[in-house]
Amino acid sequence: MSADAAVQSPSKELLEFADYLYKPAKSGLRAREGVLNGRRVQFFKGKSALNALTKGEDNKPAKLASREEAIEWIQDLLDFQLVVRCDKEGEASRQMRINPVQSFEEEAYYAWLYEGSQLMIILGGIGVVAVVLAGVMFPLWPAVLRNGTWYLSMLALGLLGLLFVTAIIRLIVYVATVLVAPQGLWIFPNLFEDVGFFESFVPLYGWEQPKNAKPATEDSGADTSEKKIN
């Protein structure tokens, strides 16, 4: 690390650059997960970082014009300990150890010490404290707010109980029908599927599809009709 980096904090431009490279949605750099000193970290290869910085994707211009400029920026990340050069203890191992030589090389691995913006963490902490304080001060709330909170909690518990009852009823119906039919009947077949709220209750019922069933396609129907004509 340079003497200037040892006494100075990272510049705003360097932090913005680190944030850009850290987020895959912005840079396209896909980091992998490893373990460094017993702590989970995200790491990447130097060559991958250079490609992400100098090659544009999806009709987007490249972040930097040359690989030499990209190397200078990544070296600044190393100097300010936003990333650290590491070695893998084995080719397939996730265990990492710090390399004593903190200089950039394309074939080397680099682990993130930078963890992104702390704003959301700070706001989340403030929110938790606010919720705890509000709960502690509940007896001091106005009567209207206390009554409203009680009604909302009862409504939430009622909806949760209704969901459990629906799940039990649909399971009973399924078990009863599967004993007398090849396929069981599900009430609200999309109830626990990865769909929207309203789509979870559509359709009202449906028969279980066989696991080896293949949906008919237009091509297969056309082939069948041709065979019948012939």
Tab-separated table of C-alpha atoms in Angstrom:
chain	number	residue	atom	x	y	z
A	1	MET	CA	0.000	0.000	0.000
A	2	SER	CA	1.271	3.462	-0.805
A	3	ALA	CA	2.040	5.985	1.951
A	4	ASP	CA	-0.752	8.292	0.756
A	5	ALA	CA	-3.306	5.486	0.849
A	6	ALA	CA	-2.237	4.555	4.363
A	7	VAL	CA	-3.210	7.972	5.763
A	8	GLN	CA	-6.032	8.986	3.437
A	9	SER	CA	-9.545	7.618	3.087
A	10	PRO	CA	-10.864	6.515	-0.314
A	11	SER	CA	-12.085	9.314	-2.536
A	12	LYS	CA	-15.713	9.631	-3.511
A	13	GLU	CA	-14.825	8.660	-7.075
A	14	LEU	CA	-13.063	5.495	-5.901
A	15	LEU	CA	-16.011	4.512	-3.695
A	16	GLU	CA	-18.378	5.031	-6.633
A	17	PHE	CA	-16.108	2.884	-8.789
A	18	ALA	CA	-16.036	0.161	-6.112
A	19	ASP	CA	-19.827	0.278	-5.848
A	20	TYR	CA	-20.122	-0.059	-9.631
A	21	LEU	CA	-17.809	-3.066	-9.790
A	22	TYR	CA	-19.311	-4.639	-6.658
A	23	LYS	CA	-22.851	-4.775	-8.060
A	24	PRO	CA	-23.337	-7.367	-10.858
A	25	ALA	CA	-26.391	-5.509	-12.160
A	26	LYS	CA	-24.174	-2.547	-13.025
A	27	SER	CA	-20.831	-4.061	-14.034
A	28	GLY	CA	-21.803	-7.598	-15.013
A	29	LEU	CA	-18.997	-8.977	-12.808
A	30	ARG	CA	-20.181	-12.220	-11.231
A	31	ALA	CA	-18.382	-12.878	-7.964
A	32	ARG	CA	-18.121	-16.253	-6.290
A	33	GLU	CA	-18.362	-17.066	-2.608
A	34	GLY	CA	-15.352	-18.122	-0.573
A	35	VAL	CA	-14.096	-18.200	3.007
A	36	LEU	CA	-11.321	-15.879	4.166
A	37	ASN	CA	-10.136	-16.057	7.789
A	38	GLY	CA	-13.364	-17.851	8.747
A	39	ARG	CA	-15.525	-15.146	7.141
A	40	ARG	CA	-17.610	-15.483	4.000
A	41	VAL	CA	-16.467	-13.197	1.222
A	42	GLN	CA	-17.192	-12.581	-2.448
A	43	PHE	CA	-14.201	-13.017	-4.743
A	44	PHE	CA	-13.481	-12.585	-8.444
A	45	LYS	CA	-10.668	-13.152	-10.899
A	46	GLY	CA	-8.617	-10.243	-12.182
A	47	LYS	CA	-9.252	-11.084	-15.827
A	48	SER	CA	-13.027	-11.121	-15.237
A	49	ALA	CA	-12.860	-7.659	-13.686
A	50	LEU	CA	-10.904	-6.294	-16.642
A	51	ASN	CA	-13.425	-7.731	-19.091
A	52	ALA	CA	-16.342	-6.283	-17.111
A	53	LEU	CA	-14.748	-2.829	-17.113
A	54	THR	CA	-13.528	-2.653	-20.709
A	55	LYS	CA	-16.183	-4.559	-22.645
A	56	GLY	CA	-19.668	-3.128	-22.949
A	57	GLU	CA	-22.704	-5.414	-22.791
A	58	ASP	CA	-26.294	-5.049	-24.045
A	59	ASN	CA	-25.413	-2.038	-26.200
A	60	LYS	CA	-23.963	-0.242	-23.166
A	61	PRO	CA	-20.594	1.515	-23.475
A	62	ALA	CA	-17.630	0.170	-21.549
A	63	LYS	CA	-16.909	1.735	-18.162
A	64	LEU	CA	-13.239	2.328	-19.036
A	65	ALA	CA	-11.479	2.806	-22.351
A	66	SER	CA	-8.429	0.584	-21.834
A	67	ARG	CA	-7.199	-2.337	-19.765
A	68	GLU	CA	-4.320	-0.210	-18.468
A	69	GLU	CA	-6.777	2.291	-16.993
A	70	ALA	CA	-8.801	-0.549	-15.468
A	71	ILE	CA	-5.662	-1.983	-13.853
A	72	GLU	CA	-4.890	1.409	-12.284
A	73	TRP	CA	-8.379	1.631	-10.777
A	74	ILE	CA	-8.231	-1.918	-9.401
A	75	GLN	CA	-4.789	-1.226	-7.951
A	76	ASP	CA	-6.318	1.741	-6.140
A	77	LEU	CA	-8.923	-0.643	-4.695
A	78	LEU	CA	-6.050	-2.777	-3.428
A	79	ASP	CA	-4.161	0.194	-2.003
A	80	PHE	CA	-7.190	1.339	-0.009
A	81	GLN	CA	-8.044	-2.251	1.035
A	82	LEU	CA	-11.424	-2.259	-0.630
A	83	VAL	CA	-10.336	-5.567	-2.155
A	84	VAL	CA	-7.540	-7.889	-1.140
A	85	ARG	CA	-5.528	-10.274	-3.302
A	86	CYS	CA	-5.998	-13.903	-2.242
A	87	ASP	CA	-4.904	-17.391	-3.187
A	88	LYS	CA	-7.149	-20.451	-3.201
A	89	GLU	CA	-5.916	-23.278	-0.988
A	90	GLY	CA	-7.003	-25.768	-3.625
A	91	GLU	CA	-8.355	-25.655	-7.158
A	92	ALA	CA	-11.834	-26.736	-6.028
A	93	SER	CA	-11.556	-25.281	-2.507
A	94	ARG	CA	-13.503	-22.284	-1.269
A	95	GLN	CA	-10.902	-21.548	1.404
A	96	MET	CA	-8.867	-18.419	0.644
A	97	ARG	CA	-5.672	-17.002	2.128
A	98	ILE	CA	-4.249	-13.511	1.721
A	99	ASN	CA	-1.360	-13.167	-0.706
A	100	PRO	CA	1.523	-11.119	0.753
A	101	VAL	CA	2.005	-9.396	-2.623
A	102	GLN	CA	-0.879	-6.943	-3.023
A	103	SER	CA	-0.432	-6.080	-6.691
A	104	PHE	CA	-2.735	-6.706	-9.621
A	105	GLU	CA	-2.387	-9.706	-11.928
A	106	GLU	CA	-5.003	-10.951	-14.353
A	107	GLU	CA	-4.835	-14.571	-13.186
A	108	ALA	CA	-5.006	-13.736	-9.472
A	109	TYR	CA	-8.093	-13.769	-7.251
A	110	TYR	CA	-9.429	-10.788	-5.304
A	111	ALA	CA	-11.836	-10.818	-2.359
A	112	TRP	CA	-14.153	-7.937	-1.548
A	113	LEU	CA	-13.646	-6.128	1.752
A	114	TYR	CA	-15.958	-3.385	0.530
A	115	GLU	CA	-19.545	-4.259	1.457
A	116	GLY	CA	-21.456	-1.637	-0.473
A	117	SER	CA	-23.434	1.306	0.796
A	118	GLN	CA	-24.348	1.096	4.486
A	119	LEU	CA	-27.383	3.362	4.070
A	120	MET	CA	-29.916	0.530	3.977
A	121	ILE	CA	-28.318	-1.124	7.015
A	122	ILE	CA	-28.491	2.154	8.936
A	123	LEU	CA	-32.110	2.743	7.924
A	124	GLY	CA	-32.977	-0.843	8.849
A	125	GLY	CA	-31.398	-0.401	12.291
A	126	ILE	CA	-33.314	2.829	12.835
A	127	GLY	CA	-36.520	1.074	11.791
A	128	VAL	CA	-35.954	-1.789	14.253
A	129	VAL	CA	-35.309	0.663	17.088
A	130	ALA	CA	-38.444	2.632	16.146
A	131	VAL	CA	-40.582	-0.527	16.133
A	132	VAL	CA	-39.226	-1.609	19.537
A	133	LEU	CA	-39.846	1.828	21.033
A	134	ALA	CA	-43.355	1.901	19.590
A	135	GLY	CA	-44.066	-1.497	21.146
A	136	VAL	CA	-42.700	-0.451	24.531
A	137	MET	CA	-44.805	2.722	24.467
A	138	PHE	CA	-47.972	0.888	23.390
A	139	PRO	CA	-49.807	1.654	26.708
A	140	LEU	CA	-49.317	5.359	25.978
A	141	TRP	CA	-50.911	5.191	22.553
A	142	PRO	CA	-54.280	6.926	22.061
A	143	ALA	CA	-57.272	4.645	22.511
A	144	VAL	CA	-58.145	4.906	18.803
A	145	LEU	CA	-54.722	3.604	17.758
A	146	ARG	CA	-54.772	0.802	20.323
A	147	ASN	CA	-58.214	-0.351	19.186
A	148	GLY	CA	-57.204	-0.138	15.529
A	149	THR	CA	-54.064	-2.185	16.199
A	150	TRP	CA	-56.122	-4.829	18.011
A	151	TYR	CA	-58.597	-5.120	15.125
A	152	LEU	CA	-55.776	-5.347	12.550
A	153	SER	CA	-54.015	-8.054	14.565
A	154	MET	CA	-57.248	-10.036	14.845
A	155	LEU	CA	-57.786	-9.676	11.096
A	156	ALA	CA	-54.255	-10.900	10.372
A	157	LEU	CA	-54.693	-13.880	12.705
A	158	GLY	CA	-58.041	-14.674	11.096
A	159	LEU	CA	-56.533	-14.660	7.595
A	160	LEU	CA	-53.648	-16.844	8.762
A	161	GLY	CA	-56.076	-19.273	10.395
A	162	LEU	CA	-58.196	-19.349	7.226
A	163	LEU	CA	-55.103	-20.209	5.198
A	164	PHE	CA	-54.282	-23.134	7.502
A	165	VAL	CA	-57.878	-24.396	7.401
A	166	THR	CA	-57.919	-24.153	3.583
A	167	ALA	CA	-54.634	-26.070	3.355
A	168	ILE	CA	-55.980	-28.840	5.599
A	169	ILE	CA	-59.286	-29.094	3.695
A	170	ARG	CA	-57.576	-29.247	0.284
A	171	LEU	CA	-55.271	-31.983	1.568
A	172	ILE	CA	-58.229	-34.002	2.893
A	173	VAL	CA	-60.066	-33.615	-0.422
A	174	TYR	CA	-56.960	-34.661	-2.337
A	175	VAL	CA	-56.377	-37.780	-0.225
A	176	ALA	CA	-60.066	-38.736	-0.480
A	177	THR	CA	-60.146	-38.375	-4.277
A	178	VAL	CA	-56.787	-40.009	-4.952
A	179	LEU	CA	-58.110	-43.215	-3.359
A	180	VAL	CA	-60.935	-43.487	-5.883
A	181	ALA	CA	-59.443	-41.794	-8.968
A	182	PRO	CA	-56.116	-42.077	-10.789
A	183	GLN	CA	-55.471	-38.386	-10.219
A	184	GLY	CA	-56.292	-36.474	-7.068
A	185	LEU	CA	-58.412	-33.340	-7.006
A	186	TRP	CA	-56.798	-30.184	-5.664
A	187	ILE	CA	-58.795	-27.231	-4.384
A	188	PHE	CA	-56.955	-24.045	-5.361
A	189	PRO	CA	-54.162	-25.965	-7.157
A	190	ASN	CA	-52.025	-22.804	-7.395
A	191	LEU	CA	-52.317	-21.913	-3.710
A	192	PHE	CA	-48.654	-22.582	-2.917
A	193	GLU	CA	-47.231	-21.969	-6.382
A	194	ASP	CA	-44.903	-19.099	-7.215
A	195	VAL	CA	-47.604	-16.862	-8.670
A	196	GLY	CA	-49.336	-13.625	-7.716
A	197	PHE	CA	-51.806	-13.316	-4.837
A	198	PHE	CA	-54.959	-13.401	-6.939
A	199	GLU	CA	-53.551	-16.089	-9.276
A	200	SER	CA	-53.142	-18.358	-6.222
A	201	PHE	CA	-56.925	-18.746	-6.055
A	202	VAL	CA	-57.458	-19.388	-9.775
A	203	PRO	CA	-58.727	-21.888	-10.811
A	204	LEU	CA	-61.029	-23.007	-8.016
A	205	TYR	CA	-60.081	-26.681	-8.468
A	206	GLY	CA	-58.018	-28.860	-10.755
A	207	TRP	CA	-57.047	-32.489	-11.264
A	208	GLU	CA	-53.448	-33.471	-10.620
A	209	GLN	CA	-51.452	-33.848	-13.825
A	210	PRO	CA	-49.590	-37.155	-14.328
A	211	LYS	CA	-45.825	-36.720	-13.952
A	212	ASN	CA	-45.100	-38.347	-17.319
A	213	ALA	CA	-47.832	-36.474	-19.192
A	214	LYS	CA	-46.662	-34.459	-22.174
A	215	PRO	CA	-48.744	-31.540	-23.403
A	216	ALA	CA	-49.984	-31.916	-26.936
A	217	THR	CA	-48.409	-29.563	-29.444
A	218	GLU	CA	-49.666	-28.174	-32.683
A	219	ASP	CA	-46.978	-30.078	-34.591
A	220	SER	CA	-48.030	-33.411	-33.135
A	221	GLY	CA	-51.663	-32.653	-33.955
A	222	ALA	CA	-50.718	-31.797	-37.496
A	223	ASP	CA	-48.754	-35.037	-37.855
A	224	THR	CA	-51.725	-37.032	-36.560
A	225	SER	CA	-54.100	-35.383	-38.999
A	226	GLU	CA	-51.736	-36.087	-41.892
A	227	LYS	CA	-51.571	-39.742	-40.926
A	228	LYS	CA	-55.349	-39.940	-40.847
A	229	ILE	CA	-55.574	-38.375	-44.318
A	230	ASN	CA	-52.997	-40.766	-45.682
